[in-house]
Structures are given as structure tokens and as C-alpha cells.
PDB file of C-alpha atoms in Angstrom:
ATOM      1  CA  MET A1137      -2.404 -15.119  -3.621  1.00  0.00           C
ATOM      2  CA  ASN A1138      -1.540 -11.480  -4.139  1.00  0.00           C
ATOM      3  CA  ARG A1139      -3.742  -8.765  -5.535  1.00  0.00           C
ATOM      4  CA  LYS A1140      -3.145  -6.143  -8.222  1.00  0.00           C
ATOM      5  CA  TYR A1141      -4.992  -2.810  -8.226  1.00  0.00           C
ATOM      6  CA  MET A1142      -5.615  -0.072 -10.777  1.00  0.00           C
ATOM      7  CA  GLU A1143      -7.525   3.186 -10.884  1.00  0.00           C
ATOM      8  CA  LEU A1144      -8.974   4.674 -14.064  1.00  0.00           C
ATOM      9  CA  PRO A1145      -8.847   8.429 -14.764  1.00  0.00           C
ATOM     10  CA  ASP A1146     -12.566   8.658 -13.896  1.00  0.00           C
ATOM     11  CA  GLY A1147     -11.821   7.368 -10.363  1.00  0.00           C
ATOM     12  CA  ARG A1148     -13.194   3.833 -10.746  1.00  0.00           C
ATOM     13  CA  GLN A1149     -10.989   1.230  -9.071  1.00  0.00           C
ATOM     14  CA  TYR A1150     -10.405  -2.403 -10.050  1.00  0.00           C
ATOM     15  CA  SER A1151      -8.551  -5.341  -8.535  1.00  0.00           C
ATOM     16  CA  ARG A1152      -7.576  -8.856  -9.529  1.00  0.00           C
ATOM     17  CA  THR A1153      -5.844 -11.773  -7.875  1.00  0.00           C
ATOM     18  CA  ILE A1154      -2.408 -13.063  -8.835  1.00  0.00           C
ATOM     19  CA  ASN A1155      -1.369 -16.608  -8.012  1.00  0.00           C
ATOM     20  CA  THR A1156       2.121 -16.198  -6.509  1.00  0.00           C
ATOM     21  CA  ARG A1157       3.126 -19.733  -7.461  1.00  0.00           C
ATOM     22  CA  THR A1158       2.028 -19.755 -11.113  1.00  0.00           C
ATOM     23  CA  GLY A1159       1.873 -16.044 -11.917  1.00  0.00           C
ATOM     24  CA  VAL A1160      -1.627 -16.499 -13.365  1.00  0.00           C
ATOM     25  CA  GLU A1161      -3.690 -13.315 -13.051  1.00  0.00           C
ATOM     26  CA  GLY A1162      -7.447 -13.355 -12.460  1.00  0.00           C
ATOM     27  CA  LYS A1163     -10.019 -11.155 -14.173  1.00  0.00           C
ATOM     28  CA  TRP A1164     -10.304  -7.483 -13.271  1.00  0.00           C
ATOM     29  CA  LYS A1165     -13.254  -6.791 -10.955  1.00  0.00           C
ATOM     30  CA  GLU A1166     -14.559  -3.340 -10.149  1.00  0.00           C
ATOM     31  CA  VAL A1167     -14.153  -2.351  -6.510  1.00  0.00           C
ATOM     32  CA  PRO A1168     -17.502  -0.934  -5.373  1.00  0.00           C
ATOM     33  CA  SER A1169     -17.324   2.645  -4.180  1.00  0.00           C
ATOM     34  CA  ASN A1170     -17.762   3.202  -0.472  1.00  0.00           C
ATOM     35  CA  PRO A1171     -20.239   6.035   0.238  1.00  0.00           C
ATOM     36  CA  ASP A1172     -18.502   6.690   3.578  1.00  0.00           C
ATOM     37  CA  LEU A1173     -15.364   7.693   1.681  1.00  0.00           C
ATOM     38  CA  GLU A1174     -17.310  10.366  -0.197  1.00  0.00           C
ATOM     39  CA  THR A1175     -18.515  12.035   3.004  1.00  0.00           C
ATOM     40  CA  PRO A1176     -16.262  14.977   3.857  1.00  0.00           C
ATOM     41  CA  LYS A1177     -14.503  14.619   7.200  1.00  0.00           C
ATOM     42  CA  ASP A1178     -12.926  17.210   9.443  1.00  0.00           C
ATOM     43  CA  GLU A1179      -9.674  18.513   7.976  1.00  0.00           C
ATOM     44  CA  GLY A1180      -7.847  17.222  11.067  1.00  0.00           C
ATOM     45  CA  SER A1181      -8.988  13.620  10.587  1.00  0.00           C
ATOM     46  CA  LYS A1182      -6.202  11.095  10.280  1.00  0.00           C
ATOM     47  CA  ARG A1183      -6.307   9.069   7.056  1.00  0.00           C
ATOM     48  CA  LEU A1184      -4.850   5.729   5.996  1.00  0.00           C
ATOM     49  CA  TYR A1185      -3.685   5.197   2.403  1.00  0.00           C
ATOM     50  CA  LEU A1186      -2.269   2.396   0.309  1.00  0.00           C
ATOM     51  CA  VAL A1187       0.432   4.156  -1.748  1.00  0.00           C
ATOM     52  CA  LEU A1188       2.077   2.887  -4.935  1.00  0.00           C
ATOM     53  CA  GLU A1189       5.460   4.194  -6.069  1.00  0.00           C
ATOM     54  CA  ASN A1190       7.303   3.628  -9.325  1.00  0.00           C
ATOM     55  CA  GLN A1191      10.624   1.811  -9.173  1.00  0.00           C
ATOM     56  CA  ALA A1192      13.253   1.086 -11.818  1.00  0.00           C
ATOM     57  CA  GLU A1193      12.006   0.045 -15.252  1.00  0.00           C
ATOM     58  CA  GLY A1194      10.919  -3.591 -15.248  1.00  0.00           C
ATOM     59  CA  GLU A1195      10.416  -3.638 -11.482  1.00  0.00           C
ATOM     60  CA  PRO A1196       6.955  -3.936  -9.908  1.00  0.00           C
ATOM     61  CA  ARG A1197       5.594  -0.889  -8.135  1.00  0.00           C
ATOM     62  CA  HIS A1198       6.464  -0.469  -4.472  1.00  0.00           C
ATOM     63  CA  TRP A1199       3.438  -0.622  -2.152  1.00  0.00           C
ATOM     64  CA  PHE A1200       3.185   0.666   1.411  1.00  0.00           C
ATOM     65  CA  LEU A1201       0.735   1.916   4.023  1.00  0.00           C
ATOM     66  CA  PHE A1202       0.736   5.619   4.902  1.00  0.00           C
ATOM     67  CA  ALA A1203      -1.111   7.442   7.714  1.00  0.00           C
ATOM     68  CA  CYS A1204      -1.314  11.229   7.912  1.00  0.00           C
ATOM     69  CA  ASP A1205      -3.416  14.119   9.202  1.00  0.00           C
ATOM     70  CA  GLY A1206      -5.519  15.847   6.570  1.00  0.00           C
ATOM     71  CA  GLU A1207      -5.444  15.272   2.853  1.00  0.00           C
ATOM     72  CA  SER A1208      -3.107  17.851   1.344  1.00  0.00           C
ATOM     73  CA  THR A1209      -0.567  16.740  -1.243  1.00  0.00           C
ATOM     74  CA  ASP A1210       2.299  17.718   1.054  1.00  0.00           C
ATOM     75  CA  ALA A1211       0.879  15.754   4.011  1.00  0.00           C
ATOM     76  CA  VAL A1212       3.510  14.389   6.392  1.00  0.00           C
ATOM     77  CA  GLY A1213       2.951  11.069   8.120  1.00  0.00           C
ATOM     78  CA  ARG A1214       3.984   7.527   9.013  1.00  0.00           C
ATOM     79  CA  VAL A1215       4.928   4.826   6.503  1.00  0.00           C
ATOM     80  CA  TRP A1216       4.805   1.082   7.128  1.00  0.00           C
ATOM     81  CA  GLN A1217       6.793  -0.808   4.507  1.00  0.00           C
ATOM     82  CA  VAL A1218       9.293  -3.506   3.704  1.00  0.00           C
ATOM     83  CA  THR A1219      12.307  -2.727   1.508  1.00  0.00           C
ATOM     84  CA  GLY A1220      15.320  -4.495   0.094  1.00  0.00           C
ATOM     85  CA  ASP A1221      15.993  -7.299  -2.320  1.00  0.00           C
ATOM     86  CA  ALA A1222      13.090  -9.763  -2.651  1.00  0.00           C
ATOM     87  CA  THR A1223      15.314 -12.527  -1.258  1.00  0.00           C
ATOM     88  CA  TYR A1224      15.720 -10.658   2.020  1.00  0.00           C
ATOM     89  CA  MET A1225      13.386  -7.783   2.792  1.00  0.00           C
ATOM     90  CA  GLN A1226      13.338  -5.826   6.029  1.00  0.00           C
ATOM     91  CA  TYR A1227      11.032  -3.399   7.766  1.00  0.00           C
ATOM     92  CA  LYS A1228      11.597   0.285   7.102  1.00  0.00           C
ATOM     93  CA  HIS A1229       8.809   2.029   9.000  1.00  0.00           C
ATOM     94  CA  GLU A1230       9.341   5.792   9.090  1.00  0.00           C
ATOM     95  CA  ASN A1231       7.791   8.982  10.430  1.00  0.00           C
ATOM     96  CA  GLY A1232       7.954  12.366   8.705  1.00  0.00           C
ATOM     97  CA  VAL A1233       7.446  11.013   5.173  1.00  0.00           C
ATOM     98  CA  ARG A1234       5.787  12.959   2.302  1.00  0.00           C
ATOM     99  CA  PRO A1235       5.001  10.359  -0.378  1.00  0.00           C
ATOM    100  CA  PHE A1236       2.515  12.452  -2.381  1.00  0.00           C
ATOM    101  CA  ILE A1237       5.215  14.904  -3.500  1.00  0.00           C
ATOM    102  CA  SER A1238       7.829  12.240  -4.267  1.00  0.00           C
ATOM    103  CA  ASP A1239       8.989  11.889  -7.896  1.00  0.00           C
ATOM    104  CA  ALA A1240       8.348   8.150  -7.490  1.00  0.00           C
ATOM    105  CA  TYR A1241       4.671   8.639  -6.476  1.00  0.00           C
ATOM    106  CA  HIS A1242       2.279   6.759  -8.793  1.00  0.00           C
ATOM    107  CA  THR A1243      -1.134   6.674  -7.086  1.00  0.00           C
ATOM    108  CA  SER A1244      -2.829   5.980  -3.778  1.00  0.00           C
ATOM    109  CA  PHE A1245      -6.034   4.506  -2.430  1.00  0.00           C
ATOM    110  CA  VAL A1246      -7.860   5.761   0.654  1.00  0.00           C
ATOM    111  CA  LEU A1247      -8.414   2.894   3.079  1.00  0.00           C
ATOM    112  CA  ASN A1248      -9.766   4.872   6.043  1.00  0.00           C
ATOM    113  CA  LEU A1249     -10.811   8.551   6.280  1.00  0.00           C
ATOM    114  CA  ALA A1250     -11.071   8.618  10.078  1.00  0.00           C
ATOM    115  CA  LEU A1251      -8.211   6.492  11.405  1.00  0.00           C
ATOM    116  CA  SER A1252      -8.438   6.266  15.191  1.00  0.00           C
ATOM    117  CA  GLY A1253      -5.495   5.880  17.538  1.00  0.00           C
ATOM    118  CA  SER A1254      -6.548   2.332  18.407  1.00  0.00           C
ATOM    119  CA  GLN A1255      -6.800   1.432  14.702  1.00  0.00           C
ATOM    120  CA  GLU A1256      -3.315   2.829  14.132  1.00  0.00           C
ATOM    121  CA  ASP A1257      -2.073   0.720  17.059  1.00  0.00           C
ATOM    122  CA  GLU A1258      -3.668  -2.355  15.431  1.00  0.00           C
ATOM    123  CA  ILE A1259      -1.857  -1.593  12.164  1.00  0.00           C
ATOM    124  CA  GLU A1260       1.426  -1.230  14.031  1.00  0.00           C
ATOM    125  CA  GLU A1261       0.874  -4.563  15.771  1.00  0.00           C
ATOM    126  CA  ALA A1262      -0.166  -6.318  12.545  1.00  0.00           C
ATOM    127  CA  VAL A1263       2.788  -5.134  10.463  1.00  0.00           C
ATOM    128  CA  ARG A1264       5.264  -6.034  13.193  1.00  0.00           C
ATOM    129  CA  SER A1265       3.794  -9.531  13.617  1.00  0.00           C
ATOM    130  CA  GLU A1266       4.090 -10.362   9.894  1.00  0.00           C
ATOM    131  CA  ALA A1267       7.585 -11.464   8.894  1.00  0.00           C
ATOM    132  CA  PRO A1268       9.052  -9.593   5.907  1.00  0.00           C
ATOM    133  CA  PRO A1269       9.245 -11.671   2.704  1.00  0.00           C
ATOM    134  CA  SER A1270      12.410 -13.693   2.145  1.00  0.00           C
ATOM    135  CA  ALA A1271      13.627 -16.561  -0.019  1.00  0.00           C
ATOM    136  CA  VAL A1272      16.711 -18.779  -0.208  1.00  0.00           C
ATOM    137  CA  ASP A1273      17.487 -17.566  -3.764  1.00  0.00           C
ATOM    138  CA  ARG A1274      15.932 -15.567  -6.661  1.00  0.00           C
ATOM    139  CA  ARG A1275      14.131 -18.616  -8.068  1.00  0.00           C
ATOM    140  CA  ALA A1276      12.386 -19.147  -4.746  1.00  0.00           C
ATOM    141  CA  VAL A1277      11.034 -15.568  -4.525  1.00  0.00           C
ATOM    142  CA  ARG A1278       7.233 -15.682  -4.255  1.00  0.00           C
ATOM    143  CA  GLU A1279       6.481 -12.413  -2.503  1.00  0.00           C
ATOM    144  CA  ASN A1280       7.634  -8.807  -2.222  1.00  0.00           C
ATOM    145  CA  CYS A1281       6.301  -5.556  -0.731  1.00  0.00           C
ATOM    146  CA  GLN A1282       2.990  -6.110  -2.545  1.00  0.00           C
ATOM    147  CA  GLY A1283       2.276  -9.195  -0.452  1.00  0.00           C
ATOM    148  CA  GLN A1284       2.694  -7.216   2.754  1.00  0.00           C
ATOM    149  CA  VAL A1285      -0.343  -5.015   2.100  1.00  0.00           C
ATOM    150  CA  ASN A1286      -2.839  -7.614   0.853  1.00  0.00           C
TER     151      ASN A1286
END
């Protein structure tokens, strides 16, 4: 199963499941707001985001994890992602990335407003232990970058 997310202009967020074998999508369910996310943190706090970028027309959005200090739109940080053709994806983790000012930027979701060093280490370990999606041919593709962040 994969999951699809959306955010309405009023800030409410929804998600639904997608069966990767059949393509059947579940019903949209509102994601309850987390009061901890509404509490202002120190400007120097490290944050973790799920970022969505637009790709070519007809392609699904690209999803990746992004950690940065502060919350400005030109924040620079670390990206954990897989890239490439869905039949053979590879890791492309990078430092010094500014996704919020990219022309491809679509939206983002805050996952953690006070990311600790040990939590960042856990993310690093988790993303490196998960094999990037691959398939023997296009018909066998069941997963892409979206499956890496679910």
C-alpha cells in the first residue's frame, strides 16, 4: 500500500491509501492536526519535512524527506530521496538543497519541528537500509519515490 496526501488552502490535510497492485484508491480521511506543531519553536530548531515536487505532465509528484534549520523559504538542508526511472531507482541524498524556492516545488508537510541529532541519524539509517524501488520491466513497476516515504 502507498498513501496519497493533499492539503487544502485552509491548511487542512487529508490522506488516503492506494493499493499498489490494483491501483484502487481509498477514501480521503482528514489528518488530525497536531497541537505540538502549532507551538512556536526556537528559530534555530531543525525541522523535518515531506516535500512534494511537480514533475513532467502526466508524471506523479516527486516525494522526498528534507531536514533544515529554521523555517524560512530559502532554508538550506539535507534531502533524502530516490531518483531515476521507476524500473531502476537509486539513492540521491544531498546536502545544500533549497527545495522551497525551486520552480518544481508543490507543497510540503512538517513531520517534526524539533528534529534531534539522534532522530536525524535514525532517518539516515532507515533510508539507507531500505532498497530503492526497482522492477524487471515497466509492467512490473509497483513503486516509485512515493513508496519510499510512506
